[in-house]
Amino acid sequence: MVELTRVTGHEQHVGPRTEFAPLSVMALAGDGPAGGRMVSFFVDDPEGTGTDFRGGSPVRVTTASDGTGTTDVPLVAGDLPGAVEVKAIAEEGAHASFALHVIDQRDGTDSVSLS
């Protein structure tokens, strides 16, 4: 059984049309890293921010021998503020989620609109 956990990229806040930092996961099987596992990253954008990977979702990566897998396609914030979730799902069904935010920079604050 494979377990998938977040490594980097969770809880990012960026302005419209800005790239998020890459998202990384760690795949573990038994007592060690699970290299060679396919992980798919899907964008869930229920608030309609327009956020997506350049070229579309999903982005698929294969974990390295140390079990890490990192997105290699830019994830670009959309035009509208709001919350976005990226779901990473391993081929065996293990999953991890990243909460991301597109912030409204028109008023000079880092407030997030959740309407």
PDB file of C-alpha atoms in Angstrom:
ATOM      1  CA  MET A   1       0.000   0.000   0.000  1.00  0.00           C
ATOM      2  CA  VAL A   2       1.317   3.439  -0.938  1.00  0.00           C
ATOM      3  CA  GLU A   3       0.929   6.543   1.216  1.00  0.00           C
ATOM      4  CA  LEU A   4       1.128  10.025  -0.306  1.00  0.00           C
ATOM      5  CA  THR A   5       1.964  13.152   1.733  1.00  0.00           C
ATOM      6  CA  ARG A   6       2.564  16.805   0.885  1.00  0.00           C
ATOM      7  CA  VAL A   7       6.164  18.015   0.929  1.00  0.00           C
ATOM      8  CA  THR A   8       6.038  21.580  -0.446  1.00  0.00           C
ATOM      9  CA  GLY A   9       3.530  23.925  -2.017  1.00  0.00           C
ATOM     10  CA  HIS A  10       0.605  23.844   0.441  1.00  0.00           C
ATOM     11  CA  GLU A  11      -1.130  27.116   1.462  1.00  0.00           C
ATOM     12  CA  GLN A  12       0.344  29.385  -1.197  1.00  0.00           C
ATOM     13  CA  HIS A  13      -1.115  32.856  -1.846  1.00  0.00           C
ATOM     14  CA  VAL A  14      -0.395  34.560  -5.182  1.00  0.00           C
ATOM     15  CA  GLY A  15      -1.887  37.361  -7.247  1.00  0.00           C
ATOM     16  CA  PRO A  16      -3.819  36.904 -10.500  1.00  0.00           C
ATOM     17  CA  ARG A  17      -1.909  35.515 -13.505  1.00  0.00           C
ATOM     18  CA  THR A  18       1.068  34.593 -11.282  1.00  0.00           C
ATOM     19  CA  GLU A  19       2.744  31.185 -11.156  1.00  0.00           C
ATOM     20  CA  PHE A  20       2.484  29.155  -7.972  1.00  0.00           C
ATOM     21  CA  ALA A  21       5.657  27.427  -6.739  1.00  0.00           C
ATOM     22  CA  PRO A  22       5.895  23.754  -7.745  1.00  0.00           C
ATOM     23  CA  LEU A  23       3.917  21.227  -5.711  1.00  0.00           C
ATOM     24  CA  SER A  24       5.754  18.217  -4.242  1.00  0.00           C
ATOM     25  CA  VAL A  25       4.606  14.968  -2.688  1.00  0.00           C
ATOM     26  CA  MET A  26       6.349  12.023  -1.029  1.00  0.00           C
ATOM     27  CA  ALA A  27       5.251   8.477  -1.841  1.00  0.00           C
ATOM     28  CA  LEU A  28       6.001   5.880   0.829  1.00  0.00           C
ATOM     29  CA  ALA A  29       5.480   2.131   0.729  1.00  0.00           C
ATOM     30  CA  GLY A  30       6.159   0.009   3.772  1.00  0.00           C
ATOM     31  CA  ASP A  31       9.230   1.381   5.528  1.00  0.00           C
ATOM     32  CA  GLY A  32      10.691   3.404   2.681  1.00  0.00           C
ATOM     33  CA  PRO A  33      10.280   5.683  -0.305  1.00  0.00           C
ATOM     34  CA  ALA A  34       8.239   4.504  -3.264  1.00  0.00           C
ATOM     35  CA  GLY A  35      10.100   5.484  -6.413  1.00  0.00           C
ATOM     36  CA  GLY A  36       8.708   4.970  -9.892  1.00  0.00           C
ATOM     37  CA  ARG A  37       5.089   5.684  -8.923  1.00  0.00           C
ATOM     38  CA  MET A  38       2.823   7.714 -11.199  1.00  0.00           C
ATOM     39  CA  VAL A  39       1.125  10.666  -9.463  1.00  0.00           C
ATOM     40  CA  SER A  40      -1.516  12.845 -11.158  1.00  0.00           C
ATOM     41  CA  PHE A  41      -2.184  16.435 -10.036  1.00  0.00           C
ATOM     42  CA  PHE A  42      -5.745  17.660 -10.700  1.00  0.00           C
ATOM     43  CA  VAL A  43      -6.972  21.256 -10.277  1.00  0.00           C
ATOM     44  CA  ASP A  44     -10.315  21.697  -8.479  1.00  0.00           C
ATOM     45  CA  ASP A  45     -11.448  25.304  -8.993  1.00  0.00           C
ATOM     46  CA  PRO A  46     -14.982  25.490  -7.524  1.00  0.00           C
ATOM     47  CA  GLU A  47     -14.842  29.292  -7.129  1.00  0.00           C
ATOM     48  CA  GLY A  48     -14.036  29.848 -10.802  1.00  0.00           C
ATOM     49  CA  THR A  49     -10.690  31.613 -10.388  1.00  0.00           C
ATOM     50  CA  GLY A  50      -9.467  30.316 -13.745  1.00  0.00           C
ATOM     51  CA  THR A  51      -6.413  28.671 -12.171  1.00  0.00           C
ATOM     52  CA  ASP A  52      -4.924  25.732 -14.086  1.00  0.00           C
ATOM     53  CA  PHE A  53      -1.702  24.104 -15.139  1.00  0.00           C
ATOM     54  CA  ARG A  54      -0.289  25.534 -18.349  1.00  0.00           C
ATOM     55  CA  GLY A  55      -1.657  23.145 -20.964  1.00  0.00           C
ATOM     56  CA  GLY A  56      -4.432  21.906 -18.675  1.00  0.00           C
ATOM     57  CA  SER A  57      -5.060  19.460 -15.867  1.00  0.00           C
ATOM     58  CA  PRO A  58      -4.015  16.824 -14.926  1.00  0.00           C
ATOM     59  CA  VAL A  59      -0.234  16.971 -14.753  1.00  0.00           C
ATOM     60  CA  ARG A  60       1.403  13.572 -14.296  1.00  0.00           C
ATOM     61  CA  VAL A  61       4.799  12.946 -12.715  1.00  0.00           C
ATOM     62  CA  THR A  62       6.765   9.865 -11.719  1.00  0.00           C
ATOM     63  CA  THR A  63       8.285   9.767  -8.256  1.00  0.00           C
ATOM     64  CA  ALA A  64      12.089   9.703  -8.003  1.00  0.00           C
ATOM     65  CA  SER A  65      14.012   6.960  -6.184  1.00  0.00           C
ATOM     66  CA  ASP A  66      13.675   8.996  -2.956  1.00  0.00           C
ATOM     67  CA  GLY A  67       9.865   8.885  -3.309  1.00  0.00           C
ATOM     68  CA  THR A  68       9.412  12.563  -4.196  1.00  0.00           C
ATOM     69  CA  GLY A  69       7.354  13.807  -7.106  1.00  0.00           C
ATOM     70  CA  THR A  70       7.217  17.468  -8.122  1.00  0.00           C
ATOM     71  CA  THR A  71       5.088  19.222 -10.702  1.00  0.00           C
ATOM     72  CA  ASP A  72       7.175  20.264 -13.684  1.00  0.00           C
ATOM     73  CA  VAL A  73       4.472  22.267 -15.476  1.00  0.00           C
ATOM     74  CA  PRO A  74       3.661  25.792 -14.222  1.00  0.00           C
ATOM     75  CA  LEU A  75       0.429  26.190 -12.257  1.00  0.00           C
ATOM     76  CA  VAL A  76      -0.865  29.662 -13.131  1.00  0.00           C
ATOM     77  CA  ALA A  77      -3.361  31.621 -11.020  1.00  0.00           C
ATOM     78  CA  GLY A  78      -6.464  32.757 -12.863  1.00  0.00           C
ATOM     79  CA  ASP A  79      -7.873  36.269 -13.142  1.00  0.00           C
ATOM     80  CA  LEU A  80     -10.289  36.059 -10.202  1.00  0.00           C
ATOM     81  CA  PRO A  81      -9.571  35.773  -6.467  1.00  0.00           C
ATOM     82  CA  GLY A  82     -10.595  32.703  -4.514  1.00  0.00           C
ATOM     83  CA  ALA A  83      -9.583  29.314  -3.180  1.00  0.00           C
ATOM     84  CA  VAL A  84      -8.274  26.472  -5.326  1.00  0.00           C
ATOM     85  CA  GLU A  85      -7.492  22.879  -4.399  1.00  0.00           C
ATOM     86  CA  VAL A  86      -4.999  20.672  -6.216  1.00  0.00           C
ATOM     87  CA  LYS A  87      -5.462  16.965  -5.617  1.00  0.00           C
ATOM     88  CA  ALA A  88      -2.485  14.643  -6.044  1.00  0.00           C
ATOM     89  CA  ILE A  89      -3.534  11.033  -6.626  1.00  0.00           C
ATOM     90  CA  ALA A  90      -1.158   8.081  -6.908  1.00  0.00           C
ATOM     91  CA  GLU A  91      -1.962   5.256  -9.299  1.00  0.00           C
ATOM     92  CA  GLU A  92      -2.758   3.047  -6.285  1.00  0.00           C
ATOM     93  CA  GLY A  93      -5.374   5.542  -5.036  1.00  0.00           C
ATOM     94  CA  ALA A  94      -3.403   7.284  -2.274  1.00  0.00           C
ATOM     95  CA  HIS A  95      -3.968  11.033  -2.302  1.00  0.00           C
ATOM     96  CA  ALA A  96      -2.926  14.392  -0.866  1.00  0.00           C
ATOM     97  CA  SER A  97      -4.463  17.848  -1.309  1.00  0.00           C
ATOM     98  CA  PHE A  98      -2.965  21.325  -1.587  1.00  0.00           C
ATOM     99  CA  ALA A  99      -4.946  24.440  -0.572  1.00  0.00           C
ATOM    100  CA  LEU A 100      -3.997  27.412  -2.746  1.00  0.00           C
ATOM    101  CA  HIS A 101      -5.312  30.971  -2.938  1.00  0.00           C
ATOM    102  CA  VAL A 102      -5.529  33.622  -5.617  1.00  0.00           C
ATOM    103  CA  ILE A 103      -5.534  36.937  -3.757  1.00  0.00           C
ATOM    104  CA  ASP A 104      -7.163  40.212  -4.737  1.00  0.00           C
ATOM    105  CA  GLN A 105      -4.334  42.714  -5.125  1.00  0.00           C
ATOM    106  CA  ARG A 106      -6.448  45.596  -6.463  1.00  0.00           C
ATOM    107  CA  ASP A 107      -6.858  47.105  -3.009  1.00  0.00           C
ATOM    108  CA  GLY A 108      -3.257  46.466  -1.926  1.00  0.00           C
ATOM    109  CA  THR A 109      -4.141  43.804   0.656  1.00  0.00           C
ATOM    110  CA  ASP A 110      -3.648  40.090   0.854  1.00  0.00           C
ATOM    111  CA  SER A 111      -7.299  39.405   1.557  1.00  0.00           C
ATOM    112  CA  VAL A 112      -8.858  36.358  -0.039  1.00  0.00           C
ATOM    113  CA  SER A 113     -12.356  36.612  -1.427  1.00  0.00           C
ATOM    114  CA  LEU A 114     -14.391  33.487  -0.726  1.00  0.00           C
ATOM    115  CA  SER A 115     -17.654  34.654  -2.243  1.00  0.00           C
TER     116      SER A 115
END
